[in-house]
């Protein structure tokens, strides 16, 4: 059968044409986020179908929100999302570097270099660069960790707030750091609209906007055992549409009694296994509430599932569905519990061995509170990474420029056409300082020249001061970035670029909207009467 018949309903673009279209898609994508790069980058206003708005400076947010159809653009967005997951930052850089790599590759193809040769050169360049990253890195002290978190937040909020959030992120990461690990998911965020965002704060312990269910229940200053119920202590409410065949007057009463007995047994078991603090996902009815208060068991109810999971991890407790079947092994441990008024809302705060911390995010509008939350999450991610692995690289384009310079030198020793591919890769990496400069109102080419000559004379730590446009030592200025971010953006961008270079055929399925038979019949029948 001829190829054409098999691919009848498929639109096909192949060879150079395919590459050209894919490179165009990558450049268009990078064009959408490039202007947000760096501390002087501008914001984007995103508007969705329903008219909802979001102002952001975050590359990956722009891309993940945009409705992108092109498969290659989707591949690059996925590299950026991976960057966000792995390193929490560097998402715009990844997209920009990848697009520049492809732009440069396209030029080489025009000069007759085969895409496979370019891919090989790019892979070689990546390996060399990763080796240099370790050489360029420094071990961070405490102040530098804070500076690195500030760098990752720069350009997202106003300067004072960036500094404040950086401090909060570091504080939260230190609270949850245990046994060489800091798991950012153990930090709870409570959002409060009203007040100023600078009033946002971090509390040690898990805070929930909850009040104990009975005023007679006492707070516990000391340690105790906690039971988590993934359900409630309630009588089942006979629903109106439930089928009940009530055949005698006493039947409803008997049903209630049986239910009461059930609740009583649940409470009895909770007391017997030695629980001091009870937390339920669902409700606790009046009868159980009084019984629990009499037994001195502090109780909170209607706690969301994700908060229950957090409590389970912090206290090392099991989630139990049926309180009657809970055992002493299901109990977790806490250090203390108290209630505190914050912003007019009562908060229950629990301290446990494996820490747990809470950010109370404040802001005058819900948009601002959401932005505080997003920035804190980014800052926290970076702070946690740095506690686990305190290794930094000089930012402000210093590292990218230093690597590009080294690679150009290395390329001279590489025989064959891979040599120009390595140079093209180096140029792509250097687009970071170039765009940082142009986004700040300086000439990209002049700035690169200044930077290269300063690095030659003073050393690899020189980056761009984006206020003056001059080259300065990034380590002294405290513009520092975790090694993980740069490493991941170099590998992510190169790997995405190589996968795009490998494509030489795009087969687009031409999908006609097919209407299922039964729907077809309904449509035909519609309006027939
Ligand atoms: P990304 O999504 O890639 O993290 P950003 O918009 O956060 O993009 O910009 C990150 C870049 O900005 C990094 O190259 C970083 O070194 C640089 N940068 C951050 N703060 C400064 C600063 N104060 N001066 C110069 N460059 C900075
Ligand atoms: Mg960033």
Coordinates of C-alpha atoms and ligand atoms in Angstrom, one line a residue:
X1 CA 0.0 0.0 0.0
X2 CA 1.3 3.4 -0.9
X3 CA 2.5 5.6 2.0
X4 CA 0.0 8.3 0.9
X5 CA -2.9 5.9 1.4
X6 CA -1.9 4.9 4.9
X7 CA -1.4 8.5 6.0
X8 CA -4.5 9.6 4.2
X9 CA -6.0 11.6 7.0
X10 CA -2.7 12.9 8.3
X11 CA -1.1 16.2 7.5
X12 CA 2.6 15.8 7.2
X13 CA 5.5 18.2 7.5
X14 CA 8.9 16.7 7.2
X15 CA 12.6 17.5 7.0
X16 CA 13.7 21.0 7.2
X17 CA 10.2 22.4 7.1
X18 CA 9.4 20.5 10.2
X19 CA 12.5 21.8 12.0
X20 CA 11.8 25.3 10.9
X21 CA 8.2 25.2 12.2
X22 CA 9.4 23.7 15.5
X23 CA 12.1 26.3 16.0
X24 CA 9.5 29.0 15.3
X25 CA 7.3 27.5 17.9
X26 CA 10.1 27.5 20.5
X27 CA 11.1 31.1 19.7
X28 CA 7.4 32.3 19.9
X29 CA 7.2 30.6 23.3
X30 CA 10.3 32.2 24.6
X31 CA 9.1 35.5 23.3
X32 CA 6.1 35.2 25.5
X33 CA 8.1 34.9 28.7
X34 CA 11.5 36.5 27.9
X35 CA 10.5 40.0 29.1
X36 CA 9.8 38.6 32.6
X37 CA 13.4 37.4 33.0
X38 CA 15.3 39.0 35.9
X39 CA 14.7 41.4 38.7
X40 CA 13.7 44.2 36.2
X41 CA 11.5 41.9 34.2
X42 CA 8.0 43.0 33.6
X43 CA 4.8 41.3 34.7
X44 CA 2.2 39.6 32.6
X45 CA -1.5 40.0 33.1
X46 CA -3.3 36.7 32.4
X47 CA -7.0 36.7 31.7
X48 CA -8.9 33.5 31.5
X49 CA -12.2 32.6 29.7
X50 CA -14.3 33.6 32.7
X51 CA -12.6 37.0 32.9
X52 CA -10.5 35.9 35.9
X53 CA -7.2 37.8 36.1
X54 CA -3.7 37.0 37.4
X55 CA -0.7 39.3 37.4
X56 CA 2.5 37.3 37.5
X57 CA 6.2 37.5 36.8
X58 CA 6.7 33.8 36.8
X59 CA 7.5 32.2 33.5
X60 CA 6.1 28.8 34.3
X61 CA 2.8 30.2 35.5
X62 CA 2.5 32.1 32.2
X63 CA 3.2 29.0 30.2
X64 CA 1.1 26.6 32.2
X65 CA -1.9 29.0 32.0
X66 CA -1.6 29.7 28.3
X67 CA -3.5 27.5 25.9
X68 CA -0.7 26.2 23.7
X69 CA -1.5 23.8 20.9
X70 CA 1.9 23.2 19.2
X71 CA 3.4 19.9 20.3
X72 CA 6.9 21.3 20.4
X73 CA 5.9 24.2 22.5
X74 CA 4.2 21.7 24.8
X75 CA 7.5 19.8 25.1
X76 CA 9.3 22.9 26.1
X77 CA 6.6 23.9 28.6
X78 CA 7.0 20.5 30.1
X79 CA 10.8 21.1 30.5
X80 CA 9.9 24.3 32.3
X81 CA 7.4 22.5 34.6
X82 CA 10.0 19.9 35.4
X83 CA 12.4 22.7 36.3
X84 CA 9.7 24.1 38.6
X85 CA 9.3 20.7 40.3
X86 CA 12.9 19.9 40.7
X87 CA 14.5 23.2 41.4
X88 CA 11.5 25.6 42.2
X89 CA 13.1 28.3 40.1
X90 CA 14.8 29.0 36.8
X91 CA 11.8 28.3 34.7
X92 CA 12.0 31.3 32.4
X93 CA 15.7 30.7 31.9
X94 CA 15.1 27.1 30.8
X95 CA 12.7 28.2 28.1
X96 CA 14.8 31.1 26.9
X97 CA 18.0 29.0 26.8
X98 CA 16.2 26.1 24.9
X99 CA 14.8 28.5 22.3
X100 CA 18.2 30.2 21.8
X101 CA 19.8 26.7 21.3
X102 CA 17.2 25.9 18.7
X103 CA 17.5 29.3 17.0
X104 CA 21.3 28.8 16.8
X105 CA 20.9 25.3 15.6
X106 CA 18.6 26.5 12.8
X107 CA 21.3 28.8 11.6
X108 CA 23.8 26.0 11.5
X109 CA 21.4 23.8 9.6
X110 CA 21.3 26.7 7.1
X111 CA 25.0 26.5 6.8
X112 CA 24.8 22.8 6.0
X113 CA 25.4 21.2 9.4
X114 CA 23.2 18.1 10.0
X115 CA 20.9 18.3 13.0
X116 CA 22.4 15.0 14.3
X117 CA 25.8 16.6 14.4
X118 CA 24.4 19.6 16.3
X119 CA 22.8 17.3 18.8
X120 CA 26.1 15.6 19.4
X121 CA 27.9 18.9 19.9
X122 CA 25.1 20.1 22.2
X123 CA 25.3 16.9 24.4
X124 CA 29.1 17.3 24.6
X125 CA 28.8 21.0 25.6
X126 CA 26.3 20.1 28.3
X127 CA 28.6 17.5 29.8
X128 CA 31.5 20.0 29.8
X129 CA 29.4 22.7 31.3
X130 CA 28.1 20.4 34.1
X131 CA 31.7 19.7 35.0
X132 CA 32.5 23.4 35.2
X133 CA 29.5 24.1 37.4
X134 CA 31.0 22.2 40.3
X135 CA 34.2 24.2 39.8
X136 CA 32.5 27.5 39.9
X137 CA 30.3 26.7 42.9
X138 CA 30.8 27.9 46.5
X139 CA 29.6 26.5 49.8
X140 CA 27.0 28.8 51.3
X141 CA 27.1 30.4 54.8
X142 CA 23.9 31.4 56.5
X143 CA 23.9 35.0 55.1
X144 CA 24.4 33.6 51.7
X145 CA 21.5 31.2 52.0
X146 CA 19.3 34.2 52.8
X147 CA 20.8 36.1 49.8
X148 CA 20.1 33.2 47.5
X149 CA 16.5 33.1 48.6
X150 CA 16.2 36.9 48.1
X151 CA 17.7 36.4 44.6
X152 CA 15.1 33.8 43.7
X153 CA 12.3 36.2 44.8
X154 CA 13.8 39.3 43.2
X155 CA 11.4 41.1 40.8
X156 CA 8.4 39.4 42.1
X157 CA 7.3 41.8 44.8
X158 CA 8.5 45.1 46.2
X159 CA 12.0 45.0 47.6
X160 CA 11.0 45.2 51.3
X161 CA 8.5 42.4 50.9
X162 CA 11.0 40.2 49.1
X163 CA 13.4 40.6 51.9
X164 CA 10.7 39.8 54.5
X165 CA 9.4 36.8 52.6
X166 CA 13.0 35.5 52.1
X167 CA 13.5 35.7 55.9
X168 CA 10.2 33.9 56.5
X169 CA 11.1 31.2 54.0
X170 CA 14.4 30.6 55.6
X171 CA 12.8 30.6 59.1
X172 CA 10.2 28.0 58.0
X173 CA 12.8 25.8 56.4
X174 CA 14.8 25.8 59.5
X175 CA 11.9 24.8 61.6
X176 CA 11.0 21.8 59.5
X177 CA 14.6 20.7 58.9
X178 CA 15.2 17.3 60.5
X179 CA 17.6 14.5 59.9
X180 CA 19.2 16.2 56.9
X181 CA 15.9 16.8 55.1
X182 CA 13.5 19.7 54.8
X183 CA 10.2 18.7 53.3
X184 CA 8.5 21.8 52.1
X185 CA 5.1 20.1 52.0
X186 CA 5.1 20.0 55.9
X187 CA 4.6 23.8 55.9
X188 CA 1.0 24.9 56.1
X189 CA -0.2 28.2 54.6
X190 CA -3.1 30.0 56.0
X191 CA -4.4 32.9 53.9
X192 CA -5.9 36.0 55.5
X193 CA -7.3 38.9 53.5
X194 CA -7.0 42.2 55.3
X195 CA -4.0 44.0 56.7
X196 CA -0.7 44.5 55.1
X197 CA 1.4 41.8 53.4
X198 CA 4.4 42.7 55.6
X199 CA 2.3 41.4 58.6
X200 CA 2.7 37.9 57.2
X201 CA 4.4 35.7 59.6
X202 CA 5.7 32.2 60.3
X203 CA 4.7 30.2 63.4
X204 CA 6.4 27.1 64.7
X205 CA 3.9 24.3 64.6
X206 CA 0.9 23.5 62.5
X207 CA -1.8 26.2 62.8
X208 CA -5.3 25.6 61.7
X209 CA -8.1 28.2 61.9
X210 CA -10.1 26.0 64.4
X211 CA -11.5 26.3 67.9
X212 CA -11.9 23.3 70.3
X213 CA -15.4 22.0 70.2
X214 CA -16.3 22.5 73.9
X215 CA -15.3 25.3 76.1
X216 CA -14.8 22.9 79.0
X217 CA -12.0 21.1 77.1
X218 CA -8.6 22.3 78.4
X219 CA -5.5 23.2 76.3
X220 CA -2.5 21.0 76.9
X221 CA 0.8 22.8 77.5
X222 CA 2.7 19.4 77.6
X223 CA 3.1 16.3 75.4
X224 CA 0.4 13.8 74.7
X225 CA -1.2 11.3 72.3
X226 CA -3.2 12.3 69.3
X227 CA -5.8 10.3 67.3
X228 CA -6.8 11.2 63.8
X229 CA -10.2 10.1 62.5
X230 CA -10.9 10.2 58.8
X231 CA -14.6 10.5 59.5
X232 CA -16.7 11.7 62.4
X233 CA -18.4 10.8 65.7
X234 CA -21.9 11.3 64.5
X235 CA -25.2 9.5 64.5
X236 CA -26.2 8.8 61.0
X237 CA -28.9 11.3 60.1
X238 CA -31.7 9.4 58.4
X239 CA -32.0 11.2 55.2
X240 CA -35.5 12.1 54.0
X241 CA -35.2 10.1 50.9
X242 CA -33.8 7.0 52.7
X243 CA -36.1 4.0 52.6
X244 CA -37.4 3.4 56.0
X245 CA -40.4 1.1 56.5
X246 CA -41.6 2.4 59.8
X247 CA -43.9 -0.3 61.1
X248 CA -44.2 0.7 64.7
X249 CA -44.1 3.8 66.8
X250 CA -41.0 2.8 68.7
X251 CA -38.9 2.0 65.6
X252 CA -37.4 5.5 65.2
X253 CA -36.6 5.6 68.9
X254 CA -34.9 2.2 68.7
X255 CA -32.8 3.4 65.7
X256 CA -31.7 6.4 67.7
X257 CA -30.8 4.3 70.6
X258 CA -28.7 2.0 68.5
X259 CA -26.9 4.9 67.1
X260 CA -26.3 6.4 70.5
X261 CA -24.8 3.1 71.6
X262 CA -22.5 3.2 68.6
X263 CA -21.2 6.7 69.5
X264 CA -20.8 5.7 73.1
X265 CA -18.7 2.7 72.1
X266 CA -16.6 4.9 69.8
X267 CA -15.9 7.3 72.7
X268 CA -15.2 4.5 75.1
X269 CA -12.6 3.0 72.7
X270 CA -10.9 6.4 72.2
X271 CA -10.6 6.8 76.0
X272 CA -9.3 3.2 76.5
X273 CA -6.5 3.5 74.0
X274 CA -5.2 6.5 75.8
X275 CA -6.0 9.4 73.4
X276 CA -5.5 13.0 74.7
X277 CA -6.2 14.9 71.6
X278 CA -8.8 13.9 69.0
X279 CA -9.1 15.3 65.5
X280 CA -11.9 14.4 63.1
X281 CA -12.4 15.1 59.5
X282 CA -16.2 15.3 59.9
X283 CA -18.5 16.3 62.7
X284 CA -18.8 15.3 66.4
X285 CA -22.3 15.4 67.7
X286 CA -23.6 16.9 70.9
X287 CA -23.7 13.7 72.9
X288 CA -20.2 12.7 71.9
X289 CA -18.9 16.2 72.5
X290 CA -20.1 16.2 76.1
X291 CA -18.7 12.7 76.7
X292 CA -15.3 13.7 75.3
X293 CA -15.3 16.9 77.4
X294 CA -16.1 14.8 80.5
X295 CA -13.2 12.5 79.7
X296 CA -10.8 15.5 79.3
X297 CA -10.2 14.7 75.6
X298 CA -9.4 17.9 73.7
X299 CA -11.2 17.7 70.3
X300 CA -11.2 19.4 67.0
X301 CA -13.6 18.6 64.2
X302 CA -14.2 19.4 60.5
X303 CA -10.5 19.4 59.7
X304 CA -9.7 19.0 56.0
X305 CA -8.2 15.8 54.7
X306 CA -5.0 17.5 53.6
X307 CA -4.5 19.0 57.1
X308 CA -5.2 15.6 58.6
X309 CA -2.4 14.2 56.4
X310 CA -0.1 16.9 57.6
X311 CA -0.9 16.2 61.2
X312 CA -0.4 12.4 60.5
X313 CA 3.1 13.1 59.2
X314 CA 4.1 15.6 61.9
X315 CA 2.9 13.4 64.8
X316 CA 3.6 10.0 63.1
X317 CA 0.0 8.9 63.5
X318 CA -2.2 6.7 61.4
X319 CA -5.5 7.9 59.9
X320 CA -8.3 5.8 61.3
X321 CA -11.7 5.5 59.6
X322 CA -13.7 3.9 62.5
X323 CA -13.0 5.3 66.0
X324 CA -14.2 2.0 67.4
X325 CA -11.4 0.1 65.7
X326 CA -8.6 2.5 66.6
X327 CA -5.7 1.0 68.6
X328 CA -2.9 2.4 70.7
X329 CA -0.6 1.9 67.7
X330 CA -2.6 4.3 65.6
X331 CA -1.9 7.1 68.1
X332 CA 0.7 9.8 67.3
X333 CA 2.6 12.1 69.6
X334 CA 2.6 15.8 70.0
X335 CA 4.6 18.1 72.2
X336 CA 2.1 20.8 73.0
X337 CA -1.1 22.4 71.7
X338 CA -2.5 25.9 72.3
X339 CA -4.9 28.4 70.8
X340 CA -4.0 31.9 69.7
X341 CA -5.9 34.8 68.2
X342 CA -4.4 36.0 65.0
X343 CA -5.9 38.7 62.7
X344 CA -9.2 38.3 64.6
X345 CA -9.3 34.5 63.9
X346 CA -8.8 31.9 66.5
X347 CA -6.0 29.4 65.5
X348 CA -5.2 26.1 67.0
X349 CA -1.5 25.5 67.0
X350 CA 0.1 22.1 67.5
X351 CA 3.7 21.4 68.0
X352 CA 5.1 18.0 67.2
X353 CA 8.5 16.3 67.1
X354 CA 8.9 16.4 63.3
X355 CA 8.2 20.1 63.4
X356 CA 5.7 21.5 61.0
X357 CA 5.5 25.2 60.5
X358 CA 2.8 27.6 59.3
X359 CA 2.8 30.7 57.3
X360 CA 0.1 33.2 57.9
X361 CA -0.1 35.0 54.6
X362 CA -1.6 38.4 54.7
X363 CA -2.5 41.0 52.1
X364 CA -5.1 43.7 51.4
X365 CA -6.7 41.7 48.6
X366 CA -7.0 38.1 47.8
X367 CA -4.8 38.5 44.7
X368 CA -2.0 39.9 46.8
X369 CA -2.4 37.1 49.4
X370 CA -2.2 34.5 46.6
X371 CA 1.0 36.2 45.2
X372 CA 2.5 36.1 48.8
X373 CA 1.6 32.4 48.9
X374 CA 3.2 31.7 45.5
X375 CA 6.4 33.6 46.3
X376 CA 6.7 32.0 49.8
X377 CA 6.4 28.6 48.2
X378 CA 9.1 29.4 45.8
X379 CA 11.3 30.9 48.5
X380 CA 10.7 28.0 50.8
X381 CA 11.6 25.5 48.0
X382 CA 14.9 27.2 47.5
X383 CA 15.6 27.5 51.2
X384 CA 14.8 23.8 51.8
X385 CA 17.1 22.8 48.9
X386 CA 19.9 24.9 50.4
X387 CA 19.6 23.4 53.8
X388 CA 20.0 20.0 52.3
X389 CA 22.8 21.0 49.9
X390 CA 24.2 24.5 50.6
X391 CA 26.0 25.0 47.3
X392 CA 25.7 28.2 45.3
X393 CA 26.7 29.8 42.1
X394 CA 27.2 33.5 41.3
X395 CA 24.1 34.9 39.6
X396 CA 23.3 37.9 37.4
X397 CA 24.6 36.0 34.4
X398 CA 28.1 35.4 35.9
X399 CA 27.9 31.6 35.7
X400 CA 26.4 31.5 32.2
X401 CA 29.1 33.9 31.0
X402 CA 31.9 32.0 32.7
X403 CA 30.8 28.7 31.2
X404 CA 30.4 30.2 27.7
X405 CA 33.9 31.5 27.9
X406 CA 35.3 28.2 28.9
X407 CA 33.4 26.3 26.3
X408 CA 34.5 28.5 23.5
X409 CA 38.1 27.8 24.5
X410 CA 37.3 24.0 24.7
X411 CA 35.6 24.1 21.3
X412 CA 38.9 25.0 19.7
X413 CA 40.3 21.6 20.5
X414 CA 37.3 19.7 19.2
X415 CA 37.8 18.4 15.7
X416 CA 34.9 18.2 13.2
X417 CA 31.7 20.1 12.9
X418 CA 30.7 19.5 16.6
X419 CA 33.1 22.4 17.3
X420 CA 30.6 25.0 15.9
X421 CA 27.7 23.3 17.7
X422 CA 29.6 23.7 21.0
X423 CA 30.1 27.4 20.2
X424 CA 26.4 27.8 19.3
X425 CA 25.5 26.2 22.6
X426 CA 27.7 28.6 24.5
X427 CA 26.1 31.6 22.7
X428 CA 22.7 30.3 23.7
X429 CA 23.7 30.1 27.4
X430 CA 25.1 33.6 27.1
X431 CA 21.6 34.8 26.2
X432 CA 20.8 34.9 29.9
X433 CA 23.1 37.9 30.7
X434 CA 22.1 39.4 27.4
X435 CA 18.4 39.4 28.1
X436 CA 18.9 40.4 31.7
X437 CA 20.7 43.5 30.4
X438 CA 18.1 44.3 27.7
X439 CA 15.2 43.7 30.1
X440 CA 16.8 46.4 32.3
X441 CA 17.2 48.9 29.6
X442 CA 20.9 48.3 28.7
X443 CA 22.3 47.2 25.4
X444 CA 22.7 43.4 25.3
X445 CA 25.8 43.3 23.2
X446 CA 27.7 46.0 25.0
X447 CA 26.8 44.4 28.4
X448 CA 28.2 41.0 27.2
X449 CA 31.4 42.7 26.1
X450 CA 31.7 44.4 29.5
X451 CA 31.0 41.2 31.3
X452 CA 33.5 39.1 29.4
X453 CA 36.3 41.6 29.8
X454 CA 35.6 42.0 33.5
X455 CA 35.6 38.2 34.0
X456 CA 38.9 38.0 32.1
X457 CA 40.5 40.5 34.4
X458 CA 38.7 40.0 37.7
X459 CA 37.4 36.5 37.7
X460 CA 34.4 34.3 37.0
X461 CA 32.2 35.7 39.8
X462 CA 31.6 38.9 37.9
X463 CA 28.0 39.4 36.8
X464 CA 25.8 42.3 35.8
X465 CA 24.6 45.0 38.1
X466 CA 21.3 45.7 36.5
X467 CA 20.8 49.1 38.1
X468 CA 24.1 50.6 36.8
X469 CA 24.7 48.3 33.8
X470 CA 28.2 47.6 35.0
X471 CA 29.9 44.3 35.7
X472 CA 30.4 43.6 39.5
X473 CA 31.2 40.7 41.7
X474 CA 27.9 38.8 42.2
X475 CA 29.2 37.0 45.3
X476 CA 30.0 40.4 47.0
X477 CA 26.6 41.7 45.9
X478 CA 24.8 38.6 47.3
X479 CA 23.2 37.7 43.9
X480 CA 23.5 34.0 44.3
X481 CA 21.7 31.0 43.1
X482 CA 21.5 27.4 44.2
X483 CA 23.6 25.0 42.1
X484 CA 20.5 22.8 41.5
X485 CA 18.7 25.6 39.7
X486 CA 21.4 26.3 37.1
X487 CA 22.3 22.6 36.7
X488 CA 18.7 21.7 36.0
X489 CA 18.1 24.6 33.6
X490 CA 21.2 23.7 31.6
X491 CA 20.3 20.0 31.4
X492 CA 16.5 20.6 30.9
X493 CA 17.0 23.1 28.1
X494 CA 19.7 21.0 26.3
X495 CA 17.6 17.8 26.5
X496 CA 14.5 19.6 25.2
X497 CA 16.5 21.2 22.4
X498 CA 18.0 17.8 21.4
X499 CA 14.6 16.1 21.3
X500 CA 13.3 18.8 19.0
X501 CA 16.4 18.5 16.8
X502 CA 15.7 14.8 16.4
X503 CA 12.3 15.3 15.0
X504 CA 12.3 15.3 11.2
X505 CA 8.7 14.4 10.6
X506 CA 5.5 15.8 12.1
X507 CA 2.3 13.9 11.5
X508 CA -0.7 15.8 12.4
X509 CA -3.8 13.7 12.7
X510 CA -6.6 15.5 11.0
X511 CA -9.4 14.9 13.4
X512 CA -12.9 15.5 12.2
X513 CA -15.2 16.0 15.2
X514 CA -17.0 12.7 15.3
X515 CA -20.4 12.5 16.7
X516 CA -21.3 9.3 18.5
X517 CA -24.3 7.5 17.0
X518 CA -26.7 7.9 19.9
X519 CA -26.1 11.6 20.0
X520 CA -26.5 11.8 16.3
X521 CA -30.0 10.2 16.7
X522 CA -30.9 12.7 19.4
X523 CA -29.9 15.6 17.2
X524 CA -31.9 14.2 14.3
X525 CA -34.9 13.6 16.5
X526 CA -34.6 17.0 18.0
X527 CA -37.4 19.3 16.9
X528 CA -39.1 16.5 14.8
X529 CA -42.3 16.6 16.8
Ligands
LIG1 P1 13.7 32.3 36.2 O1 12.3 31.9 36.0 O2 14.6 31.8 35.2 O3 14.1 32.1 37.6 P2 13.8 35.1 36.9 O4 12.9 36.2 36.3 O5 13.6 34.7 38.3 O6 13.7 33.9 35.9 O7 15.3 35.6 36.7 C1 16.3 34.9 37.1 C2 17.6 35.6 36.7 O8 17.7 36.9 37.3 C3 18.8 34.8 37.2 O9 19.7 34.7 36.1 C4 19.4 35.6 38.3 O10 20.8 35.5 38.4 C5 19.0 37.0 37.9 N1 18.9 38.0 39.0 C6 18.1 37.9 40.1 N2 18.3 38.9 40.9 C7 19.3 39.7 40.3 C8 19.9 40.9 40.7 N3 19.6 41.5 41.8 N4 20.8 41.4 39.9 C9 21.1 40.8 38.7 N5 20.6 39.6 38.3 C10 19.7 39.1 39.1
LIG2 MG1 13.5 33.1 39.4

